[in-house]
Amino acid sequence: VYVLSAFLMRILDEGGHCMKITMAELARKCGYSKATVSRALADDPRVKPETKSLILDVAAQYNYQPHMVASNLARRRTKTIGLMFPKAPRTIADPFFLEYLHGVSETLFEQGYSLLIPQVRKRRVMETLAQLVAHSRVDGIVLTEPLLRDERVELLRDSGVPFVFLGSTVGNNVSWVDGDNRGGALAAVRLLGSLGHTRIATITGEPGLVSTEKRLAGYYDGLQALGVERRDDLVWPGDFTRQGGYNAVRDNLRQITAGAVTAIFSCNDLMAIGAIQALSEAGLKIPADISIMGFDGIEVGQYLTPPLTTVQQPVFRLGQEVARVLLGQIEKKEPIQLTLPVEIINETNTIGPVPGGK
């Protein structure tokens, strides 16, 4: 009676339900080794179907739940993804990256992964990245803002840790997900041209980034499509921040007030917002005095008066696809390069015909 009572106490809880048992106990009840039971639970094809079926039935009968930490260690998995955000002057507070993070995190959490977001100090990106991949602390890494010459790629390849970029890279055999930067910039300039604008300035992004080069190339494509000659004095350096857009307009205000510029294509929305602030401080009305367009389609742009005309990227979906591609890399699938379409929204809000028909 004592032995039977002890056995029942191990198997049943107070409510009469089966209690959790260990893998060792499950293996004894099935009559197989722990290794065979582990393979069966992992759906290993080396285990015979009838053996697998028996083990799964007994596991269900006794409410067996695998210990996730031990299971991940056995497969050399941490179920943790490292996520790198851009270095200064951009930050995680950038509305674009907040929406993107939502897409990444939701997709990874659904698959049982956690996120590790290390703090990156300026000029210490490589050191932080090296620490992240050391001792297999993460199963994979998500990066942003590929550089034209990106030493992170070589470091990660040498480490063997799967990785994916938000943004296209210049090298082959690297997984990335991006919006159509060049095509979107081309569409923006062509739209401005359709309203009679030929004196179109652009505020560029941070130097050295692939996205900066692609959006600038799209701007040049647009000018070519309009039959307009390039002018270096209409290419205004920026850095993808609100302050960068503000400074670009302030530094070139004389060209605007003299009528040498009738429209501005800003290579992202934050710079467009900074530019609008500088234009307003100068007493210029949008779009009556000057037209302006952005790129990204961040939500805050829709709360301006009027809402910002912009090239909208599917930011949340970019995050989702980045996560899905990384999960594929973890499973040793071939590298994927994915470009998502973009669209222009709020077409008649912050752009209009050339002032005075000029």
Short mmCIF file of C-alpha atoms in Angstrom, two decimals:
data_model
loop_
_atom_site.label_atom_id
_atom_site.label_comp_id
_atom_site.label_asym_id
_atom_site.label_seq_id
_atom_site.Cartn_x
_atom_site.Cartn_y
_atom_site.Cartn_z
CA VAL A 1 0.00 0.00 0.00
CA TYR A 2 2.82 2.43 0.85
CA VAL A 3 4.57 1.84 -2.47
CA LEU A 4 1.32 2.30 -4.40
CA SER A 5 0.56 5.52 -2.48
CA ALA A 6 4.00 6.91 -3.20
CA PHE A 7 3.63 6.11 -6.87
CA LEU A 8 0.24 7.83 -7.03
CA MET A 9 1.62 10.88 -5.24
CA ARG A 10 4.30 11.17 -7.91
CA ILE A 11 1.90 10.78 -10.80
CA LEU A 12 -1.22 12.62 -9.60
CA ASP A 13 -1.62 16.11 -8.24
CA GLU A 14 -4.26 17.13 -5.71
CA GLY A 15 -6.85 17.66 -8.43
CA GLY A 16 -6.38 14.16 -9.79
CA HIS A 17 -4.46 15.32 -12.89
CA CYS A 18 -1.24 13.83 -14.21
CA MET A 19 1.82 15.62 -12.89
CA LYS A 20 4.86 16.47 -15.00
CA ILE A 21 7.54 13.80 -15.16
CA THR A 22 11.17 13.93 -16.19
CA MET A 23 12.58 12.58 -19.43
CA ALA A 24 14.38 9.84 -17.49
CA GLU A 25 11.06 8.68 -16.02
CA LEU A 26 9.40 8.90 -19.42
CA ALA A 27 12.18 6.79 -20.94
CA ARG A 28 11.73 4.11 -18.27
CA LYS A 29 7.99 3.95 -18.83
CA CYS A 30 8.48 3.64 -22.60
CA GLY A 31 11.28 1.11 -22.32
CA TYR A 32 13.67 3.13 -24.47
CA SER A 33 16.83 5.12 -23.83
CA LYS A 34 16.72 8.85 -23.10
CA ALA A 35 18.45 9.48 -26.43
CA THR A 36 15.71 7.65 -28.36
CA VAL A 37 12.98 9.47 -26.43
CA SER A 38 14.68 12.83 -27.07
CA ARG A 39 14.89 12.11 -30.80
CA ALA A 40 11.27 11.01 -30.95
CA LEU A 41 10.07 14.18 -29.23
CA ALA A 42 12.17 16.24 -31.67
CA ASP A 43 10.54 14.39 -34.61
CA ASP A 44 13.88 12.93 -35.67
CA PRO A 45 13.43 10.82 -38.85
CA ARG A 46 15.88 8.23 -37.49
CA VAL A 47 13.22 7.03 -35.03
CA LYS A 48 10.79 4.42 -36.38
CA PRO A 49 7.21 5.71 -36.77
CA GLU A 50 5.76 3.07 -34.43
CA THR A 51 8.37 3.87 -31.77
CA LYS A 52 7.75 7.59 -32.13
CA SER A 53 3.98 7.07 -31.85
CA LEU A 54 4.33 5.03 -28.65
CA ILE A 55 6.62 7.59 -27.02
CA LEU A 56 4.35 10.50 -27.94
CA ASP A 57 1.31 8.66 -26.57
CA VAL A 58 3.02 7.96 -23.24
CA ALA A 59 4.31 11.56 -23.09
CA ALA A 60 0.76 12.85 -23.57
CA GLN A 61 -0.60 10.38 -20.99
CA TYR A 62 1.79 11.62 -18.32
CA ASN A 63 1.65 15.30 -19.34
CA TYR A 64 5.36 15.35 -20.14
CA GLN A 65 6.68 18.85 -20.83
CA PRO A 66 10.27 19.21 -22.06
CA HIS A 67 12.53 21.54 -20.11
CA MET A 68 13.00 24.32 -22.66
CA VAL A 69 16.38 25.51 -21.37
CA ALA A 70 17.80 22.00 -21.36
CA SER A 71 16.28 21.29 -24.75
CA ASN A 72 17.80 24.42 -26.24
CA LEU A 73 21.20 23.67 -24.73
CA ALA A 74 21.10 20.16 -26.15
CA ARG A 75 20.54 21.65 -29.59
CA ARG A 76 23.06 24.42 -28.86
CA ARG A 77 20.26 26.99 -29.03
CA THR A 78 19.69 29.94 -26.73
CA LYS A 79 16.35 31.00 -28.29
CA THR A 80 17.72 34.53 -28.10
CA ILE A 81 18.23 36.93 -31.00
CA GLY A 82 20.61 39.88 -30.86
CA LEU A 83 19.20 43.04 -32.39
CA MET A 84 21.54 45.90 -33.26
CA PHE A 85 20.16 49.40 -33.66
CA PRO A 86 21.86 52.16 -35.63
CA LYS A 87 24.74 54.10 -34.17
CA ALA A 88 24.58 57.81 -33.38
CA PRO A 89 23.24 60.23 -34.45
CA ARG A 90 20.23 57.94 -35.04
CA THR A 91 18.72 56.17 -32.03
CA ILE A 92 16.08 53.64 -31.02
CA ALA A 93 13.76 56.61 -30.44
CA ASP A 94 13.53 57.12 -34.21
CA PRO A 95 9.83 56.43 -35.06
CA PHE A 96 10.86 54.32 -38.06
CA PHE A 97 12.86 51.93 -35.90
CA LEU A 98 10.16 51.70 -33.23
CA GLU A 99 7.61 50.51 -35.80
CA TYR A 100 10.18 48.19 -37.36
CA LEU A 101 11.02 46.74 -33.94
CA HIS A 102 7.33 45.95 -33.42
CA GLY A 103 7.34 43.80 -36.55
CA VAL A 104 10.58 42.01 -35.64
CA SER A 105 9.66 41.31 -32.02
CA GLU A 106 6.11 40.13 -32.69
CA THR A 107 7.30 37.57 -35.24
CA LEU A 108 10.18 36.28 -33.11
CA PHE A 109 8.10 36.09 -29.92
CA GLU A 110 5.52 33.97 -31.74
CA GLN A 111 8.32 31.46 -32.39
CA GLY A 112 9.47 31.43 -28.78
CA TYR A 113 12.49 33.70 -29.18
CA SER A 114 13.62 36.52 -26.91
CA LEU A 115 15.43 39.69 -27.97
CA LEU A 116 18.74 40.97 -26.65
CA ILE A 117 19.35 44.63 -27.53
CA PRO A 118 22.86 45.66 -26.48
CA GLN A 119 23.75 49.28 -25.83
CA VAL A 120 26.08 50.47 -28.55
CA ARG A 121 28.35 53.39 -27.92
CA LYS A 122 29.56 55.50 -30.82
CA ARG A 123 32.59 54.00 -32.60
CA ARG A 124 32.34 50.77 -30.59
CA VAL A 125 29.98 48.88 -32.89
CA MET A 126 32.48 46.14 -33.79
CA GLU A 127 33.46 45.59 -30.16
CA THR A 128 29.80 45.25 -29.13
CA LEU A 129 29.09 42.89 -32.01
CA ALA A 130 32.10 40.71 -31.18
CA GLN A 131 30.91 40.41 -27.57
CA LEU A 132 27.43 39.48 -28.76
CA VAL A 133 28.62 36.52 -30.87
CA ALA A 134 31.21 35.33 -28.34
CA HIS A 135 30.45 32.03 -26.60
CA SER A 136 27.29 31.57 -28.73
CA ARG A 137 25.21 33.95 -26.62
CA VAL A 138 22.64 34.36 -29.42
CA ASP A 139 21.22 32.14 -32.17
CA GLY A 140 21.23 34.95 -34.72
CA ILE A 141 21.66 38.68 -35.20
CA VAL A 142 19.56 41.38 -36.86
CA LEU A 143 21.44 44.44 -38.12
CA THR A 144 20.44 47.75 -39.68
CA GLU A 145 21.91 50.29 -42.07
CA PRO A 146 24.38 48.34 -44.23
CA LEU A 147 27.48 50.30 -45.13
CA LEU A 148 29.11 50.50 -48.54
CA ARG A 149 32.16 48.98 -46.86
CA ASP A 150 30.81 46.96 -43.98
CA GLU A 151 33.33 45.11 -41.82
CA ARG A 152 30.50 43.58 -39.78
CA VAL A 153 29.81 41.11 -42.60
CA GLU A 154 33.25 39.51 -42.41
CA LEU A 155 33.15 39.31 -38.61
CA LEU A 156 29.78 37.55 -38.64
CA ARG A 157 30.75 35.17 -41.42
CA ASP A 158 33.83 34.16 -39.46
CA SER A 159 31.75 33.65 -36.30
CA GLY A 160 29.27 31.35 -38.00
CA VAL A 161 26.32 33.13 -36.35
CA PRO A 162 23.34 33.55 -38.74
CA PHE A 163 22.50 37.18 -39.51
CA VAL A 164 20.27 39.38 -41.65
CA PHE A 165 20.29 43.09 -42.50
CA LEU A 166 17.47 45.57 -42.66
CA GLY A 167 18.62 47.17 -45.88
CA SER A 168 20.37 45.81 -48.95
CA THR A 169 24.11 45.17 -48.91
CA VAL A 170 26.67 45.50 -51.69
CA GLY A 171 28.01 41.96 -51.22
CA ASN A 172 26.60 38.65 -52.40
CA ASN A 173 25.48 35.74 -50.23
CA VAL A 174 24.18 38.02 -47.48
CA SER A 175 20.54 37.93 -46.40
CA TRP A 176 18.70 41.23 -46.30
CA VAL A 177 15.22 42.77 -46.51
CA ASP A 178 14.70 46.27 -47.87
CA GLY A 179 12.19 48.68 -49.32
CA ASP A 180 12.59 49.87 -52.90
CA ASN A 181 14.82 52.85 -52.11
CA ARG A 182 15.86 53.71 -55.64
CA GLY A 183 12.46 53.13 -57.21
CA GLY A 184 10.71 55.13 -54.49
CA ALA A 185 13.02 58.12 -54.91
CA LEU A 186 12.52 58.00 -58.68
CA ALA A 187 8.73 58.01 -58.22
CA ALA A 188 8.94 60.99 -55.85
CA VAL A 189 10.94 63.14 -58.27
CA ARG A 190 8.73 62.18 -61.20
CA LEU A 191 5.64 63.19 -59.22
CA LEU A 192 7.18 66.58 -58.46
CA GLY A 193 8.07 66.93 -62.15
CA SER A 194 4.48 66.21 -63.14
CA LEU A 195 3.50 69.32 -61.19
CA GLY A 196 5.96 71.45 -63.15
CA HIS A 197 8.93 71.37 -60.77
CA THR A 198 12.39 71.24 -62.32
CA ARG A 199 14.38 72.97 -59.57
CA ILE A 200 14.21 70.10 -57.11
CA ALA A 201 16.68 69.90 -54.23
CA THR A 202 17.32 66.77 -52.19
CA ILE A 203 18.43 66.32 -48.58
CA THR A 204 20.60 63.21 -48.49
CA GLY A 205 21.10 60.65 -45.74
CA GLU A 206 24.16 59.75 -43.71
CA PRO A 207 27.29 59.30 -45.88
CA GLY A 208 28.55 55.76 -46.37
CA LEU A 209 25.19 54.00 -46.08
CA VAL A 210 23.84 51.89 -48.93
CA SER A 211 20.37 53.42 -48.46
CA THR A 212 21.81 56.91 -48.83
CA GLU A 213 23.43 55.99 -52.14
CA LYS A 214 20.32 54.25 -53.46
CA ARG A 215 17.94 57.11 -52.68
CA LEU A 216 20.37 59.60 -54.19
CA ALA A 217 20.64 57.38 -57.28
CA GLY A 218 16.83 57.36 -57.49
CA TYR A 219 16.80 61.15 -57.27
CA TYR A 220 19.23 61.32 -60.20
CA ASP A 221 17.10 58.80 -62.11
CA GLY A 222 14.13 61.09 -61.60
CA LEU A 223 15.97 64.15 -62.90
CA GLN A 224 17.06 62.17 -65.94
CA ALA A 225 13.48 61.05 -66.57
CA LEU A 226 12.41 64.72 -66.47
CA GLY A 227 15.25 65.78 -68.75
CA VAL A 228 16.69 67.97 -65.98
CA GLU A 229 20.44 68.38 -65.56
CA ARG A 230 22.07 67.48 -62.25
CA ARG A 231 23.21 70.34 -60.04
CA ASP A 232 25.56 69.76 -57.15
CA ASP A 233 24.29 72.87 -55.37
CA LEU A 234 20.86 71.23 -55.06
CA VAL A 235 22.22 68.15 -53.25
CA TRP A 236 22.16 69.09 -49.57
CA PRO A 237 23.97 66.84 -47.05
CA GLY A 238 21.89 65.39 -44.23
CA ASP A 239 22.10 62.51 -41.75
CA PHE A 240 18.58 61.02 -41.53
CA THR A 241 17.78 63.02 -38.35
CA ARG A 242 15.32 65.88 -37.77
CA GLN A 243 18.20 68.21 -36.92
CA GLY A 244 19.95 67.23 -40.13
CA GLY A 245 16.94 68.28 -42.20
CA TYR A 246 16.58 71.53 -40.29
CA ASN A 247 20.23 72.41 -40.82
CA ALA A 248 20.10 71.56 -44.52
CA VAL A 249 17.30 74.06 -45.12
CA ARG A 250 18.81 76.74 -42.91
CA ASP A 251 22.13 76.44 -44.75
CA ASN A 252 20.44 76.81 -48.14
CA LEU A 253 17.62 79.21 -47.31
CA ARG A 254 18.91 81.86 -49.71
CA GLN A 255 18.43 79.52 -52.68
CA ILE A 256 14.85 78.86 -51.61
CA THR A 257 13.85 82.48 -51.04
CA ALA A 258 15.49 83.48 -54.35
CA GLY A 259 13.31 80.96 -56.21
CA ALA A 260 16.25 78.75 -57.22
CA VAL A 261 14.47 75.83 -55.51
CA THR A 262 10.74 75.15 -55.78
CA ALA A 263 10.61 71.65 -54.30
CA ILE A 264 12.59 69.52 -51.84
CA PHE A 265 12.82 65.74 -51.79
CA SER A 266 13.99 64.70 -48.33
CA CYS A 267 15.49 61.21 -48.18
CA ASN A 268 13.54 60.41 -45.02
CA ASP A 269 10.57 61.77 -43.09
CA LEU A 270 12.46 62.91 -40.00
CA MET A 271 14.63 65.22 -42.11
CA ALA A 272 11.50 66.43 -43.91
CA ILE A 273 9.96 67.34 -40.53
CA GLY A 274 13.10 69.27 -39.57
CA ALA A 275 13.07 70.97 -42.97
CA ILE A 276 9.42 71.99 -42.52
CA GLN A 277 10.29 73.56 -39.17
CA ALA A 278 13.06 75.63 -40.75
CA LEU A 279 10.81 76.67 -43.64
CA SER A 280 8.05 77.73 -41.24
CA GLU A 281 10.49 79.77 -39.16
CA ALA A 282 11.49 81.56 -42.37
CA GLY A 283 7.85 82.47 -43.01
CA LEU A 284 7.40 80.11 -45.97
CA LYS A 285 4.13 78.27 -46.47
CA ILE A 286 3.83 74.68 -47.68
CA PRO A 287 2.93 73.99 -50.42
CA ALA A 288 2.03 77.54 -51.46
CA ASP A 289 5.65 78.74 -51.42
CA ILE A 290 7.56 75.48 -51.69
CA SER A 291 6.77 71.77 -52.01
CA ILE A 292 8.36 69.08 -49.86
CA MET A 293 8.30 65.28 -49.86
CA GLY A 294 9.70 62.67 -47.50
CA PHE A 295 10.53 58.97 -47.54
CA ASP A 296 9.52 56.18 -45.08
CA GLY A 297 5.90 56.94 -44.22
CA ILE A 298 6.33 57.05 -40.43
CA GLU A 299 3.11 57.58 -38.52
CA VAL A 300 4.09 60.92 -37.01
CA GLY A 301 4.19 62.46 -40.50
CA GLN A 302 0.44 61.91 -40.80
CA TYR A 303 -0.17 64.25 -37.86
CA LEU A 304 1.45 67.27 -39.48
CA THR A 305 -0.72 70.02 -40.91
CA PRO A 306 -1.02 69.21 -43.73
CA PRO A 307 0.05 65.53 -43.50
CA LEU A 308 3.41 64.88 -45.12
CA THR A 309 3.49 63.70 -48.73
CA THR A 310 5.92 60.81 -48.63
CA VAL A 311 7.13 57.55 -50.11
CA GLN A 312 5.72 55.02 -47.69
CA GLN A 313 7.62 51.85 -46.87
CA PRO A 314 5.78 48.88 -45.27
CA VAL A 315 7.80 49.39 -42.08
CA PHE A 316 6.01 46.87 -39.85
CA ARG A 317 6.18 44.24 -42.60
CA LEU A 318 9.90 44.95 -43.08
CA GLY A 319 10.36 43.93 -39.45
CA GLN A 320 8.28 40.79 -39.92
CA GLU A 321 10.20 39.71 -43.01
CA VAL A 322 13.58 40.40 -41.41
CA ALA A 323 12.61 38.06 -38.55
CA ARG A 324 11.35 35.36 -40.93
CA VAL A 325 14.47 35.49 -43.07
CA LEU A 326 16.68 35.22 -39.97
CA LEU A 327 14.74 32.17 -38.75
CA GLY A 328 15.43 30.62 -42.14
CA GLN A 329 19.13 31.33 -41.76
CA ILE A 330 19.13 29.66 -38.36
CA GLU A 331 17.73 26.56 -40.06
CA LYS A 332 20.61 26.71 -42.58
CA LYS A 333 18.51 27.83 -45.53
CA GLU A 334 20.01 29.68 -48.52
CA PRO A 335 20.54 33.47 -48.19
CA ILE A 336 17.55 35.58 -49.22
CA GLN A 337 17.46 39.12 -50.61
CA LEU A 338 13.96 40.59 -50.51
CA THR A 339 12.85 44.02 -51.81
CA LEU A 340 9.39 45.20 -50.77
CA PRO A 341 7.35 47.68 -52.84
CA VAL A 342 6.73 51.26 -51.71
CA GLU A 343 3.97 53.76 -52.51
CA ILE A 344 3.41 57.50 -52.40
CA ILE A 345 0.78 58.69 -49.92
CA ASN A 346 -0.87 62.08 -49.28
CA GLU A 347 -0.04 63.15 -52.84
CA THR A 348 -1.64 66.58 -52.68
CA ASN A 349 -0.80 67.64 -49.14
CA THR A 350 2.72 69.08 -48.92
CA ILE A 351 3.35 69.31 -52.65
CA GLY A 352 1.68 71.41 -55.31
CA PRO A 353 2.29 73.12 -58.65
CA VAL A 354 5.23 75.46 -59.07
CA PRO A 355 4.38 78.67 -57.15
CA GLY A 356 3.12 81.35 -59.51
CA GLY A 357 3.32 78.92 -62.44
CA LYS A 358 7.08 79.52 -62.71
#
